[in-house]
XYZ file of N, CA, C and O in Angstrom:
404
model
N 0.848 -1.171 0.000
C 0.000 0.000 0.000
C 0.896 1.238 0.000
O 1.876 1.303 0.733
N 0.570 2.191 -0.801
C 1.302 3.446 -0.830
C 0.701 4.404 0.191
O -0.520 4.494 0.324
N 1.560 5.124 0.883
C 1.066 6.104 1.846
C 0.850 7.432 1.140
O 1.554 7.773 0.194
N -0.109 8.177 1.635
C -0.411 9.477 1.035
C -0.065 10.614 1.985
O -0.330 11.763 1.673
N 0.523 10.281 3.126
C 0.916 11.305 4.098
C 2.404 11.173 4.380
O 3.012 10.132 4.123
N 2.988 12.217 4.942
C 4.404 12.176 5.289
C 4.620 11.211 6.449
O 3.733 10.998 7.279
N 5.819 10.644 6.509
C 6.157 9.671 7.542
C 5.902 10.219 8.944
O 5.345 9.523 9.786
N 6.303 11.444 9.202
C 6.141 12.034 10.531
C 4.674 12.092 10.935
O 4.320 11.797 12.074
N 3.809 12.470 9.996
C 2.376 12.545 10.285
C 1.787 11.156 10.507
O 0.955 10.960 11.397
N 2.214 10.191 9.705
C 1.723 8.824 9.850
C 2.097 8.256 11.215
O 1.270 7.688 11.923
N 3.361 8.430 11.601
C 3.840 7.868 12.863
C 3.409 8.676 14.085
O 3.503 8.191 15.202
N 2.933 9.886 13.884
C 2.430 10.682 15.006
C 1.138 10.082 15.555
O 0.794 10.293 16.717
N 0.438 9.311 14.745
C -0.788 8.636 15.163
C -0.389 7.313 15.838
O 0.176 6.427 15.199
N -0.674 7.180 17.139
C -0.260 5.995 17.899
C -0.820 4.688 17.324
O -0.143 3.671 17.338
N -2.052 4.716 16.807
C -2.630 3.500 16.219
C -1.844 3.077 14.982
O -1.573 1.889 14.787
N -1.470 4.040 14.143
C -0.664 3.731 12.959
C 0.676 3.131 13.371
O 1.136 2.138 12.800
N 1.317 3.761 14.343
C 2.633 3.304 14.791
C 2.539 1.886 15.363
O 3.355 1.026 15.044
N 1.530 1.634 16.185
C 1.355 0.313 16.793
C 1.109 -0.753 15.734
O 1.712 -1.826 15.767
N 0.248 -0.462 14.770
C -0.036 -1.430 13.706
C 1.206 -1.703 12.856
O 1.455 -2.837 12.456
N 1.971 -0.669 12.565
C 3.193 -0.841 11.788
C 4.186 -1.727 12.539
O 4.765 -2.656 11.961
N 4.373 -1.475 13.818
C 5.304 -2.281 14.612
C 4.838 -3.727 14.678
O 5.638 -4.659 14.509
N 3.549 -3.947 14.910
C 3.011 -5.313 14.951
C 3.232 -6.022 13.621
O 3.635 -7.189 13.581
N 2.999 -5.321 12.518
C 3.194 -5.906 11.195
C 4.669 -6.259 10.971
O 4.992 -7.334 10.450
N 5.578 -5.363 11.368
C 7.008 -5.624 11.197
C 7.446 -6.848 11.990
O 8.177 -7.703 11.484
N 7.002 -6.947 13.251
C 7.366 -8.094 14.082
C 6.831 -9.390 13.462
O 7.552 -10.384 13.369
N 5.580 -9.392 13.017
C 4.998 -10.585 12.388
C 5.759 -10.973 11.119
O 6.060 -12.149 10.901
N 6.078 -9.982 10.287
C 6.773 -10.248 9.029
C 8.172 -10.788 9.276
O 8.595 -11.774 8.650
N 8.910 -10.176 10.186
C 10.266 -10.639 10.493
C 10.239 -12.028 11.115
O 11.040 -12.895 10.745
N 9.320 -12.257 12.042
C 9.211 -13.561 12.693
C 8.866 -14.651 11.679
O 9.416 -15.755 11.740
N 7.983 -14.352 10.748
C 7.619 -15.317 9.706
C 8.822 -15.681 8.841
O 8.883 -16.780 8.287
N 9.777 -14.787 8.764
C 10.999 -15.043 7.972
C 12.139 -15.546 8.841
O 13.301 -15.481 8.457
N 11.792 -15.996 10.048
C 12.755 -16.554 11.009
C 13.807 -15.564 11.454
O 14.962 -15.919 11.699
N 13.417 -14.308 11.555
C 14.281 -13.259 12.099
C 13.703 -12.892 13.453
O 12.524 -12.558 13.559
N 14.521 -13.002 14.482
C 14.025 -12.724 15.821
C 13.646 -11.254 15.947
O 14.427 -10.368 15.600
N 12.454 -11.004 16.416
C 11.964 -9.630 16.596
C 11.107 -9.576 17.849
O 10.409 -10.530 18.174
N 11.171 -8.452 18.555
C 10.351 -8.285 19.754
C 10.102 -6.812 19.984
O 10.752 -5.953 19.394
N 9.150 -6.540 20.851
C 8.855 -5.161 21.226
C 9.042 -5.017 22.728
O 9.031 -6.009 23.461
N 9.226 -3.799 23.166
C 9.390 -3.535 24.594
C 8.756 -2.199 24.940
O 8.723 -1.291 24.111
N 8.258 -2.099 26.129
C 7.669 -0.846 26.600
C 8.614 -0.130 27.560
O 8.306 0.914 28.081
N 9.763 -0.710 27.825
C 10.699 -0.121 28.777
C 12.083 -0.031 28.146
O 12.334 -0.628 27.130
N 12.963 0.688 28.699
C 14.369 0.810 28.329
C 14.709 0.233 26.953
O 15.378 -0.788 26.844
N 14.242 0.883 25.922
C 14.436 0.392 24.562
C 15.907 0.258 24.203
O 16.328 -0.762 23.672
N 16.723 1.280 24.489
C 18.146 1.218 24.155
C 18.816 0.031 24.847
O 19.584 -0.702 24.240
N 18.519 -0.155 26.116
C 19.095 -1.275 26.864
C 18.686 -2.612 26.278
O 19.489 -3.550 26.190
N 17.435 -2.738 25.848
C 16.956 -3.984 25.238
C 17.691 -4.272 23.936
O 18.063 -5.409 23.660
N 17.915 -3.243 23.142
C 18.644 -3.415 21.875
C 20.064 -3.889 22.144
O 20.561 -4.816 21.510
N 20.725 -3.272 23.105
C 22.106 -3.649 23.432
C 22.153 -5.080 23.953
O 23.000 -5.874 23.541
N 21.234 -5.451 24.843
C 21.217 -6.816 25.372
C 20.982 -7.836 24.257
O 21.642 -8.872 24.209
N 20.066 -7.559 23.351
C 19.799 -8.479 22.233
C 21.023 -8.614 21.342
O 21.368 -9.704 20.907
N 21.686 -7.511 21.066
C 22.883 -7.544 20.220
C 24.017 -8.317 20.847
O 24.804 -8.955 20.166
N 24.081 -8.315 22.168
C 25.183 -8.981 22.852
C 24.926 -10.449 23.161
O 25.841 -11.166 23.503
N 23.702 -10.924 23.042
C 23.441 -12.348 23.274
C 23.270 -13.095 21.962
O 23.157 -14.310 21.955
N 23.270 -12.389 20.861
C 23.113 -13.024 19.559
C 24.254 -14.015 19.341
O 25.397 -13.738 19.664
N 23.953 -15.159 18.757
C 24.962 -16.202 18.583
C 25.855 -15.984 17.359
O 26.833 -16.680 17.191
N 25.515 -15.052 16.507
C 26.321 -14.802 15.314
C 27.644 -14.141 15.697
O 27.774 -13.542 16.748
N 28.613 -14.221 14.813
C 29.925 -13.676 15.124
C 29.952 -12.150 15.115
O 30.760 -11.545 15.776
N 29.056 -11.520 14.353
C 29.007 -10.061 14.369
C 27.558 -9.588 14.263
O 26.706 -10.291 13.734
N 27.309 -8.398 14.783
C 25.971 -7.816 14.817
C 26.072 -6.376 14.349
O 27.017 -5.675 14.701
N 25.099 -5.940 13.558
C 25.033 -4.542 13.141
C 23.747 -3.956 13.705
O 22.671 -4.490 13.490
N 23.884 -2.868 14.452
C 22.737 -2.149 14.999
C 22.622 -0.854 14.215
O 23.598 -0.108 14.091
N 21.446 -0.591 13.672
C 21.218 0.616 12.891
C 20.374 1.573 13.710
O 19.319 1.189 14.214
N 20.848 2.794 13.879
C 20.099 3.766 14.659
C 20.686 5.151 14.542
O 21.766 5.341 13.978
N 19.973 6.106 15.083
C 20.433 7.486 15.061
C 20.673 8.039 16.464
O 21.123 9.150 16.623
N 20.372 7.247 17.464
C 20.409 7.683 18.846
C 21.818 7.543 19.424
O 22.354 6.433 19.508
N 22.417 8.627 19.830
C 23.764 8.616 20.403
C 23.790 7.791 21.693
O 24.764 7.094 21.963
N 22.705 7.822 22.467
C 22.645 7.034 23.704
C 22.823 5.545 23.403
O 23.499 4.832 24.140
N 22.227 5.084 22.335
C 22.351 3.687 21.937
C 23.802 3.351 21.615
O 24.331 2.323 22.039
N 24.469 4.224 20.905
C 25.869 4.021 20.550
C 26.753 3.978 21.792
O 27.631 3.131 21.923
N 26.509 4.869 22.732
C 27.289 4.898 23.972
C 27.088 3.602 24.759
O 28.043 3.000 25.253
N 25.828 3.141 24.876
C 25.554 1.882 25.582
C 26.223 0.703 24.891
O 26.788 -0.176 25.552
N 26.160 0.662 23.577
C 26.821 -0.416 22.836
C 28.311 -0.442 23.122
O 28.893 -1.495 23.367
N 28.919 0.721 23.111
C 30.357 0.819 23.349
C 30.710 0.378 24.763
O 31.673 -0.350 24.981
N 29.915 0.786 25.730
C 30.219 0.481 27.128
C 29.919 -0.967 27.506
O 30.633 -1.542 28.333
N 28.881 -1.566 26.930
C 28.409 -2.865 27.400
C 28.779 -4.056 26.523
O 28.530 -5.195 26.899
N 29.374 -3.817 25.376
C 29.736 -4.925 24.498
C 31.057 -5.537 24.951
O 32.053 -4.825 25.071
N 31.072 -6.856 25.210
C 32.331 -7.510 25.577
C 33.363 -7.364 24.460
O 33.004 -7.292 23.284
N 34.627 -7.334 24.827
C 35.691 -7.115 23.838
C 35.742 -8.190 22.763
O 36.173 -7.921 21.640
N 35.323 -9.419 23.060
C 35.397 -10.495 22.070
C 34.280 -10.431 21.025
O 34.330 -11.116 20.025
N 33.269 -9.601 21.232
C 32.139 -9.492 20.299
C 32.431 -8.470 19.208
O 33.075 -7.464 19.447
N 31.919 -8.739 18.019
C 32.002 -7.790 16.915
C 30.627 -7.155 16.756
O 29.719 -7.745 16.187
N 30.467 -5.961 17.308
C 29.203 -5.239 17.199
C 29.485 -3.911 16.510
O 30.420 -3.185 16.878
N 28.692 -3.612 15.508
C 28.848 -2.387 14.742
C 27.594 -1.535 14.885
O 26.486 -2.051 14.987
N 27.785 -0.239 14.877
C 26.678 0.707 14.934
C 26.686 1.482 13.628
O 27.702 2.070 13.253
N 25.559 1.457 12.912
C 25.459 2.200 11.659
C 24.491 3.354 11.833
O 23.360 3.163 12.262
N 24.973 4.538 11.548
C 24.127 5.733 11.563
C 23.797 6.066 10.115
O 24.683 6.393 9.332
N 22.516 5.915 9.726
C 22.143 6.164 8.333
C 22.374 7.625 7.938
O 22.145 8.538 8.735
N 22.837 7.818 6.729
C 23.031 9.162 6.214
C 21.718 9.777 5.751
O 20.690 9.106 5.674
N 21.783 11.033 5.448
C 20.618 11.765 4.927
C 21.090 12.663 3.796
O 22.135 13.285 3.888
N 20.316 12.712 2.760
C 20.590 13.547 1.589
C 22.046 13.443 1.164
O 22.452 12.442 0.628
N 22.876 14.453 1.431
C 24.272 14.466 0.981
C 25.235 13.861 1.990
O 26.435 13.852 1.763
N 24.743 13.353 3.101
C 25.599 12.783 4.143
C 25.581 11.262 4.012
O 24.527 10.642 3.979
N 26.765 10.656 3.935
C 26.877 9.211 3.771
C 26.586 8.483 5.078
O 26.724 9.050 6.156
N 26.225 7.188 4.958
C 26.085 6.338 6.135
C 27.430 6.257 6.843
O 28.479 6.282 6.202
N 27.409 6.130 8.165
C 28.639 5.971 8.944
C 28.529 4.677 9.723
O 27.481 4.374 10.308
N 29.601 3.886 9.764
C 29.627 2.649 10.528
C 30.766 2.731 11.535
O 31.893 3.079 11.186
N 30.436 2.414 12.792
C 31.414 2.457 13.883
C 31.497 1.079 14.516
O 30.507 0.390 14.668
N 32.690 0.685 14.911
C 32.901 -0.590 15.573
C 33.114 -0.351 17.068
O 33.890 0.517 17.464
N 32.399 -1.134 17.896
C 32.594 -0.982 19.332
C 33.995 -1.425 19.747
O 34.522 -0.967 20.751
N 34.610 -2.299 18.974
C 35.982 -2.743 19.274
C 36.993 -1.615 19.103
O 37.978 -1.547 19.825
N 36.774 -0.750 18.110
C 37.725 0.319 17.841
C 37.624 1.457 18.851
O 38.515 2.263 18.959
N 36.505 1.525 19.563
C 36.340 2.606 20.526
C 36.709 2.143 21.898
O 36.797 2.817 22.831
């Protein structure tokens, strides 16, 4: 379905946001990608999930500096966890490694 409103306006409506999140979790789970929602400490939940993942490396995509700081502080040295900050318009994506910091 194509949207006819701007993203900010669509997500400003709590019902729209809730339905979108539910749809994303269902779609990812159906494709055997672990997905969950939380009503508390979102940044902490993301960091904990990234650090218990059994894969050799994890990429977390976000724009929140708090998330990056938590990843850097809480990721064990033996883990390969990367933080990607998506670019906008003329600004390129940036990828940071918690090991390098």
